[in-house]
Coordinates of C-alpha atoms in Angstrom, one line a residue:
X1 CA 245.1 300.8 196.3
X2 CA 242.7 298.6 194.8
X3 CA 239.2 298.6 194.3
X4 CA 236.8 295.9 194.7
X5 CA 235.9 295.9 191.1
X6 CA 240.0 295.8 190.3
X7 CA 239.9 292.2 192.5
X8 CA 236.5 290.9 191.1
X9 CA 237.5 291.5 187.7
X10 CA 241.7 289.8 188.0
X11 CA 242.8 288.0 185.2
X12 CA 244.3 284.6 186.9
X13 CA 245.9 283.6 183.7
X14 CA 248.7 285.9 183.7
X15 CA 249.7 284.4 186.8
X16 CA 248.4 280.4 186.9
X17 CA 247.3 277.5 184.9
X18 CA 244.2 276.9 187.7
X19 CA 240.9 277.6 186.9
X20 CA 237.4 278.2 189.1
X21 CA 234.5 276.0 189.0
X22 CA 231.3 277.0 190.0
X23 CA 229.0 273.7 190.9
X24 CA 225.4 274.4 190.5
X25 CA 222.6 272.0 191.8
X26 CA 218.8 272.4 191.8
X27 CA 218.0 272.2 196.1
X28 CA 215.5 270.8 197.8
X29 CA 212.0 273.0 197.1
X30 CA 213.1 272.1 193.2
X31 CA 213.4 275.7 192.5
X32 CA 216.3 276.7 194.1
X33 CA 219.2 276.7 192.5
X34 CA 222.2 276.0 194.9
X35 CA 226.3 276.1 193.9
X36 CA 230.0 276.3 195.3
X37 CA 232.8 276.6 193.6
X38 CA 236.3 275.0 194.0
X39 CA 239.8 275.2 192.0
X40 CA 241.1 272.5 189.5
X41 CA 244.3 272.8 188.9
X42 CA 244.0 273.4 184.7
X43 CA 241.0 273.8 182.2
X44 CA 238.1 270.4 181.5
X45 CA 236.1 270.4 178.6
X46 CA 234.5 267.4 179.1
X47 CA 232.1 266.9 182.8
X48 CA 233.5 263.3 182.8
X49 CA 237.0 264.2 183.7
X50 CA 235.9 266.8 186.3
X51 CA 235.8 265.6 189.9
X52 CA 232.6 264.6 191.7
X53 CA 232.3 266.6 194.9
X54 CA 229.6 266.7 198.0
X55 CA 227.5 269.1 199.9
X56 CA 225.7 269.3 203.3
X57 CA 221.9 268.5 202.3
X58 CA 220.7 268.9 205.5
X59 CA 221.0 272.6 204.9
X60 CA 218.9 272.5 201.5
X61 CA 216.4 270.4 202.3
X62 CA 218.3 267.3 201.0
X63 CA 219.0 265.1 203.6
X64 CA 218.8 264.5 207.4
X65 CA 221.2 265.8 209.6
X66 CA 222.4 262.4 210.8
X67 CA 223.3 261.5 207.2
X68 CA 223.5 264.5 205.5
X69 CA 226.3 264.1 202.6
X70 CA 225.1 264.4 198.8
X71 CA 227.1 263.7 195.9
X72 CA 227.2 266.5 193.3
X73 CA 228.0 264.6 190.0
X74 CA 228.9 267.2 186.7
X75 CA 226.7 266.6 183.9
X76 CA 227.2 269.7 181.6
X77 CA 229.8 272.5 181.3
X78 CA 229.4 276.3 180.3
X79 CA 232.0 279.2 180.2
X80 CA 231.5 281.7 183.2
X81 CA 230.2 285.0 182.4
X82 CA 230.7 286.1 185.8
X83 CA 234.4 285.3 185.9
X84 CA 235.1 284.8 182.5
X85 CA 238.6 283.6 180.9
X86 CA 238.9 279.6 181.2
X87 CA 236.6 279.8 184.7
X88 CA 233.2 277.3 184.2
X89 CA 230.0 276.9 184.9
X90 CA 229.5 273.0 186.0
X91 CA 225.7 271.7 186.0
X92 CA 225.4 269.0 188.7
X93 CA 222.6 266.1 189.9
X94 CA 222.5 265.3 193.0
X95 CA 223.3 261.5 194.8
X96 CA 223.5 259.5 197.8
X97 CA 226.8 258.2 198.9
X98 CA 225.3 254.4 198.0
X99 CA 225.0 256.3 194.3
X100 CA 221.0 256.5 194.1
X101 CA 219.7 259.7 193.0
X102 CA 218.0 261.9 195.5
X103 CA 214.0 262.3 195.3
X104 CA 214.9 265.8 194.5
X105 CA 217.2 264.7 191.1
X106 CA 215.0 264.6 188.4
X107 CA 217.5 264.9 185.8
X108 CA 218.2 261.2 186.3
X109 CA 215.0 260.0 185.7
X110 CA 214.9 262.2 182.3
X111 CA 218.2 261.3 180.8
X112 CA 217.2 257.2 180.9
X113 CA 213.8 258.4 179.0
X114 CA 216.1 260.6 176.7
X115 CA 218.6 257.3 176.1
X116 CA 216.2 255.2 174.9
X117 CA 216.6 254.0 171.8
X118 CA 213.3 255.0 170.2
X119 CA 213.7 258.7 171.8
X120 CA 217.5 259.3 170.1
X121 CA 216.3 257.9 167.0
X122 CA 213.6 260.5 167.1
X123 CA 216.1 263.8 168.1
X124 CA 213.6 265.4 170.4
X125 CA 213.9 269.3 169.9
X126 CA 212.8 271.7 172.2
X127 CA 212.4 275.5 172.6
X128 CA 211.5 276.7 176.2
X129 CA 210.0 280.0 176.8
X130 CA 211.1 280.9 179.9
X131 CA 209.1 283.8 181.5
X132 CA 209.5 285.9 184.9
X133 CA 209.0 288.7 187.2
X134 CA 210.8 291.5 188.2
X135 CA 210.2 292.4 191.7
X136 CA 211.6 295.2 193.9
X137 CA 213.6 293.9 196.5
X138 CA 212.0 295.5 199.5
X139 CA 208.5 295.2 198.6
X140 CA 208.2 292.0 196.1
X141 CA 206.4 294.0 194.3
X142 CA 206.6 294.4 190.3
X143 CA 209.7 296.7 189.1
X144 CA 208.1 299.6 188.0
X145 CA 205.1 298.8 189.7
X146 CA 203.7 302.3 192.0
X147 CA 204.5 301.1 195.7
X148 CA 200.7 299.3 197.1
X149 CA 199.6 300.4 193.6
X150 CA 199.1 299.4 190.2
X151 CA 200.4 300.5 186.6
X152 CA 197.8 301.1 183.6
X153 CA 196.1 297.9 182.7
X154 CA 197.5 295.5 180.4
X155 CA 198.0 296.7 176.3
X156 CA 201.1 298.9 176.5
X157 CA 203.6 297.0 177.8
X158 CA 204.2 293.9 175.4
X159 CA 207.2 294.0 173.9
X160 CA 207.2 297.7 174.2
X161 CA 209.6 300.6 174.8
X162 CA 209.7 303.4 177.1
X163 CA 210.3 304.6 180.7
X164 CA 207.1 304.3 181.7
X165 CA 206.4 301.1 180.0
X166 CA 209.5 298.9 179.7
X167 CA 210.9 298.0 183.3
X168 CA 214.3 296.2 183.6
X169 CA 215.8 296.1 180.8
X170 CA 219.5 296.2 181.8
X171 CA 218.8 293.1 183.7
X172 CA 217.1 291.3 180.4
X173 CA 219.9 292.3 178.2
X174 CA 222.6 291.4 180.8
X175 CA 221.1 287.9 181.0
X176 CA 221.0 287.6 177.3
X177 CA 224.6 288.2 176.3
X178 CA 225.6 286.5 179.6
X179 CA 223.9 283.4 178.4
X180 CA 225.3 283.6 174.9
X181 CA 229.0 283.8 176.5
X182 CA 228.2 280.8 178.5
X183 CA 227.3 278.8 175.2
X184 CA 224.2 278.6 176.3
X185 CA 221.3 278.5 173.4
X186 CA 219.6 281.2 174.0
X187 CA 217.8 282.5 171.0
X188 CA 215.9 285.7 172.1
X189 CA 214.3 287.6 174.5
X190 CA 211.0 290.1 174.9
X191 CA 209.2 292.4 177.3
X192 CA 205.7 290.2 178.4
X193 CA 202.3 291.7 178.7
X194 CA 202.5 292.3 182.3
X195 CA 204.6 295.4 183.0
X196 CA 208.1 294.1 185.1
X197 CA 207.6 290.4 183.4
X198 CA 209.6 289.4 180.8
X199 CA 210.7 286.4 179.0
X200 CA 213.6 284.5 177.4
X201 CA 213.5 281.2 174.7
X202 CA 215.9 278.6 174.9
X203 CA 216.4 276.6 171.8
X204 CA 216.1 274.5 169.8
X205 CA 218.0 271.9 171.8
X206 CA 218.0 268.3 172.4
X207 CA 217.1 266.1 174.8
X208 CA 218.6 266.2 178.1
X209 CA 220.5 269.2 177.2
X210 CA 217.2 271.7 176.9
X211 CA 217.2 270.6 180.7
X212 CA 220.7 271.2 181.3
X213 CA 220.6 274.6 179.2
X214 CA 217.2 276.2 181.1
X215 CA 218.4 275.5 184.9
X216 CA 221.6 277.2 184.0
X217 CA 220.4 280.2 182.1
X218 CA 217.9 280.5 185.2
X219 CA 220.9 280.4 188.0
X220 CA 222.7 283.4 185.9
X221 CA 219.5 285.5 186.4
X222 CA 219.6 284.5 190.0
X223 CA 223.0 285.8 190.0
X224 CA 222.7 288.9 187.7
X225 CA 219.1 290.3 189.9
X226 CA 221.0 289.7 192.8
X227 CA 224.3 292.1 191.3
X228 CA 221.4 294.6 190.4
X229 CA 219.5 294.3 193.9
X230 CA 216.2 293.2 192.3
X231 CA 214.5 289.9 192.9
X232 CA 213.5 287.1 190.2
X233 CA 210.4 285.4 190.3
X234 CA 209.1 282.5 188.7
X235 CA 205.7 282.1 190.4
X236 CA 203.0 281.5 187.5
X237 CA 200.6 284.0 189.3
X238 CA 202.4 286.3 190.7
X239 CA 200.1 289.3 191.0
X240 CA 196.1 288.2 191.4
X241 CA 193.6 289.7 189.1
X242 CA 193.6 291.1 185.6
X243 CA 197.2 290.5 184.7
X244 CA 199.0 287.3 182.6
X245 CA 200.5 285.0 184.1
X246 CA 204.0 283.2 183.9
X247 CA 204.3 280.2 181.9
X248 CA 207.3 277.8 180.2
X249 CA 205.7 277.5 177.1
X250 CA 207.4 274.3 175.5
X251 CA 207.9 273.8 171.7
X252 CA 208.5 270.8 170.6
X253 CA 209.2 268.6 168.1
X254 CA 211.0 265.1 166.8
X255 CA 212.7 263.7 163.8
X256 CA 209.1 262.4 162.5
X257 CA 207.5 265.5 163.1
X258 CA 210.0 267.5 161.0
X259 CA 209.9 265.6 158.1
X260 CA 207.3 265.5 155.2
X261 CA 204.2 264.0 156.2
X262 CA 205.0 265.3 159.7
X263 CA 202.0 266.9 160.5
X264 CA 200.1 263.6 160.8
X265 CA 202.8 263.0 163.4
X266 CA 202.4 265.4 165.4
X267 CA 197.8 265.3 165.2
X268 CA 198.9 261.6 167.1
X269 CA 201.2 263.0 169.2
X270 CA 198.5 265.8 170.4
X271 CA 196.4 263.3 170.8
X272 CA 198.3 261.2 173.3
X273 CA 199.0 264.5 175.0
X274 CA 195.3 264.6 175.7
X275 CA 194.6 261.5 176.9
X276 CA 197.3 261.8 180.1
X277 CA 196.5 265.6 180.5
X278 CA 196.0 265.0 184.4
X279 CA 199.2 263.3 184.2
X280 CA 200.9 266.6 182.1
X281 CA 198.8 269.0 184.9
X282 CA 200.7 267.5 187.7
X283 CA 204.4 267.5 186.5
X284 CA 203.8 270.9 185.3
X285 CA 204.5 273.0 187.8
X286 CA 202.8 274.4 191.5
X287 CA 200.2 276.7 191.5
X288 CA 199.3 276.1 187.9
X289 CA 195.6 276.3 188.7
X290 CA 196.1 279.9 189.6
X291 CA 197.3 280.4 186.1
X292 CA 195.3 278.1 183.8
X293 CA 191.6 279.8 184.1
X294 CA 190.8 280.1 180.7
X295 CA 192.0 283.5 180.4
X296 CA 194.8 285.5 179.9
X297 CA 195.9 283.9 176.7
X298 CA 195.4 280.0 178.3
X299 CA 193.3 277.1 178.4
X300 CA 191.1 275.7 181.6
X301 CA 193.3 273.3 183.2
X302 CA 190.7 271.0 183.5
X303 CA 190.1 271.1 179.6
X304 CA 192.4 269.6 176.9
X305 CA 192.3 271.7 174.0
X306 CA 194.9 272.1 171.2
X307 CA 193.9 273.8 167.7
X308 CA 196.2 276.4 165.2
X309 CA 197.2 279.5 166.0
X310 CA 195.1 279.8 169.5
X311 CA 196.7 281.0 172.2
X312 CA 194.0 280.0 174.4
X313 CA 194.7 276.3 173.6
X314 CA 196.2 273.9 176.2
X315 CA 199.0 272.9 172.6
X316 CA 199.0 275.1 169.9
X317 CA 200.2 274.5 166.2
X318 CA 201.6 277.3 164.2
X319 CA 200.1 278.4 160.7
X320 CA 203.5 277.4 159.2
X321 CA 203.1 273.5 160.3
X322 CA 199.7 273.5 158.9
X323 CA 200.6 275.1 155.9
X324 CA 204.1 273.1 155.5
X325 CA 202.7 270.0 156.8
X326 CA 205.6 268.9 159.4
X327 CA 207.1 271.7 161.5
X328 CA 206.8 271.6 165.6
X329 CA 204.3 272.1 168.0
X330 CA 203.6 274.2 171.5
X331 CA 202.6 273.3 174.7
X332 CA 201.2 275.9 176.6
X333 CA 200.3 274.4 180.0
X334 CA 203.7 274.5 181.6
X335 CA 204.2 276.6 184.5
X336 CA 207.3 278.9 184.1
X337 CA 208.2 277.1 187.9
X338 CA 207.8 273.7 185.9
X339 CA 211.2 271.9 186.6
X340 CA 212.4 271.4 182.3
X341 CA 213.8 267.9 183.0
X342 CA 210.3 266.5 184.2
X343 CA 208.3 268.4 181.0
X344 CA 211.0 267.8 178.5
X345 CA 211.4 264.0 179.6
X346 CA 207.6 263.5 180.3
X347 CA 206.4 265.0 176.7
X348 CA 209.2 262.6 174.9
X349 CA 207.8 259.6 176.8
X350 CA 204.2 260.3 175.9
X351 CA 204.9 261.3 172.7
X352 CA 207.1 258.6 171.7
X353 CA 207.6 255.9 174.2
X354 CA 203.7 255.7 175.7
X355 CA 200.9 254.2 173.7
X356 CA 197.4 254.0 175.0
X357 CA 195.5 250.9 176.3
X358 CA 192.2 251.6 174.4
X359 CA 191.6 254.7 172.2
X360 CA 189.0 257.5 173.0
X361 CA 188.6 261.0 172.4
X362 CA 187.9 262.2 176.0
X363 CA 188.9 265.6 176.2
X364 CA 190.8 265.9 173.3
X365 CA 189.1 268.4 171.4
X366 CA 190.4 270.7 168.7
X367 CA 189.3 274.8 168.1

């Protein structure tokens, strides 16, 4: 007789040329990452030739019940992990039937920023760090965490190892080798400074695809916690008090900034950053203010602040930039619930496309 596992784990192509796609959407709260899957009847490599497809959105938050069809439109394709063999991953936005993107699509809005012609001619590069939590599943508490207590303070557990100071790291490395199967560019992964929270970079990649890249690397943690029984969270405050945070610290940098004379570049660029900083704040993700207090390794987020090598800066530069004089740069203010088509998108338009009506320094200071 056979097992569960023996089914899960079937090999379809001994037997057919059909395949399994797994459409993924981001739903309505714009952290909840739906999907579905359906059969084609052979492998696609390329999202235009796959088959748009719909979804009730009055059950996500989406639409009203009376008119509750959304069009699921493939943007990006990644080998399953789950599945494996010829099986995909498909990366959708979301429309209504008269073809307009939802309020809830922000991918849209990104990719017209990311094809202008000023922003291509620029290749925008980015490297997300992604971080989360770990909670226990019956508690949302930290894994690791005593139950209605608390672990030693903060110091030991950064990048650490250890039973009693690493938590979860089955999960972490699951994730990681899942999202390198998926061709997904995921170029490392480390404990964080709070015990059960962790973190994983994405990048460098360009334009629209760091977007792309980030929501589906974040749906295969959904799916491998949920296989393990633990939950993910990506709340940037998730425990109150002495602990860090959870941010999507955002590297960045552009054709210009990466060339000689670069640095210059990217002082301007820093510059523009800090002159819409209450624009930044408010695409940056919810509960933000909880996070940005001027401690725990970030800036006030009422202050702009950017200077080299501080982590308590609102954008740091690296010492390899200033030495090198072109490189990249890091903003720090991004919630790790920030949505990475509306920071990506919204840090290329400033940057690049945005210019200032008058010039001051107002709160652009550097340490």
């Amino acid at each position: 007789m056979a097992q569960l596992a023996d089914l899960i784990n079937l090999d379809l192509s001994d037997c057919t040329e059909k395949i399994i796609a797994e459409y993924i959407w981001v739903g309505g709260s714009g952290m909840d990452v739906r999907s579905k899957a359906r059969t084609l009847s052979g492998p696609v490599d390329d999202p235009s030739k796959l088959p748009k497809w719909n979804f009730d959105g009055s059950s996500t938050g989406q639409a009203t019940g009376d008119d509750s069809e959304v069009i699921l439109c493939p943007q990006a394709i990644f080998r399953d992990p789950f599945r494996k063999g010829k099986n995909i991953l498909v990366m959708c936005d979301c429309y209504a039937p008269n073809g307009e993107p939802i309020p809830t699509n922000k991918r849209h809005g990104a990719a017209k920023i990311f094809s202008q012609p000023d922003v291509k001619a620029e290749e925008p590069w980015f490297g997300i760090e992604q971080e989360y939590t770990l909670l226990q599943k019956d508690t949302n508490w930290p894994l690791g965490w005593p139950l209605g207590g608390y672990p030693g303070p903060q110091g030991p557990y950064y990048c650490a190892a250890g039973a009693d100071k690493s938590y979860g790291r089955d999960i972490v490395d699951a994730h990681y080798k899942a999202c390198l199967y998926a061709g997904i560019d995921i170029s490392g992964i480390n404990g964080e400074v709070m015990p059960g929270q962790w973190e994983f970079q994405v990048g460098p990649t360009v334009g629209i695809s760091a977007g792309d890249q980030v929501w589906v690397a974040r749906y295969i943690l959904e799916r491998i916690t949920e296989i393990a029984g633990v939950v993910v969270s990506f709340d940037p405050k998730p425990i109150p008090g002495d602990w860090n945070g959870a941010g999507a610290h955002t590297n960045y940098s552009t054709k210009s900034m990466r060339s000689d004379g670069g640095y210059e570049v990217i002082k301007k660029a820093i510059q523009k950053l800090g002159l819409r900083h209450r624009e930044h704040i408010a695409a940056y993700g919810d509960g933000n203010e909880r996070r940005l207090t001027g401690r725990h390794e970030t800036a006030d987020i009422n202050t702009f602040i950017w200077g080299v090598a501080n982590r308590g800066a609102s954008v740091r530069v690296g010492r390899d930039t200033e030495k090198e004089g072109k490189g990249y740069f890091e903003d720090r203010r991004p919630a790790s619930n920030m949505d990475p088509y509306v920071v990506t998108s919204l840090i290329a338009e400033t940057t690049i496309l945005w210019e200032p009506s008058h010039s001051n320094g107002n709160g652009v200071a550097a340490a």
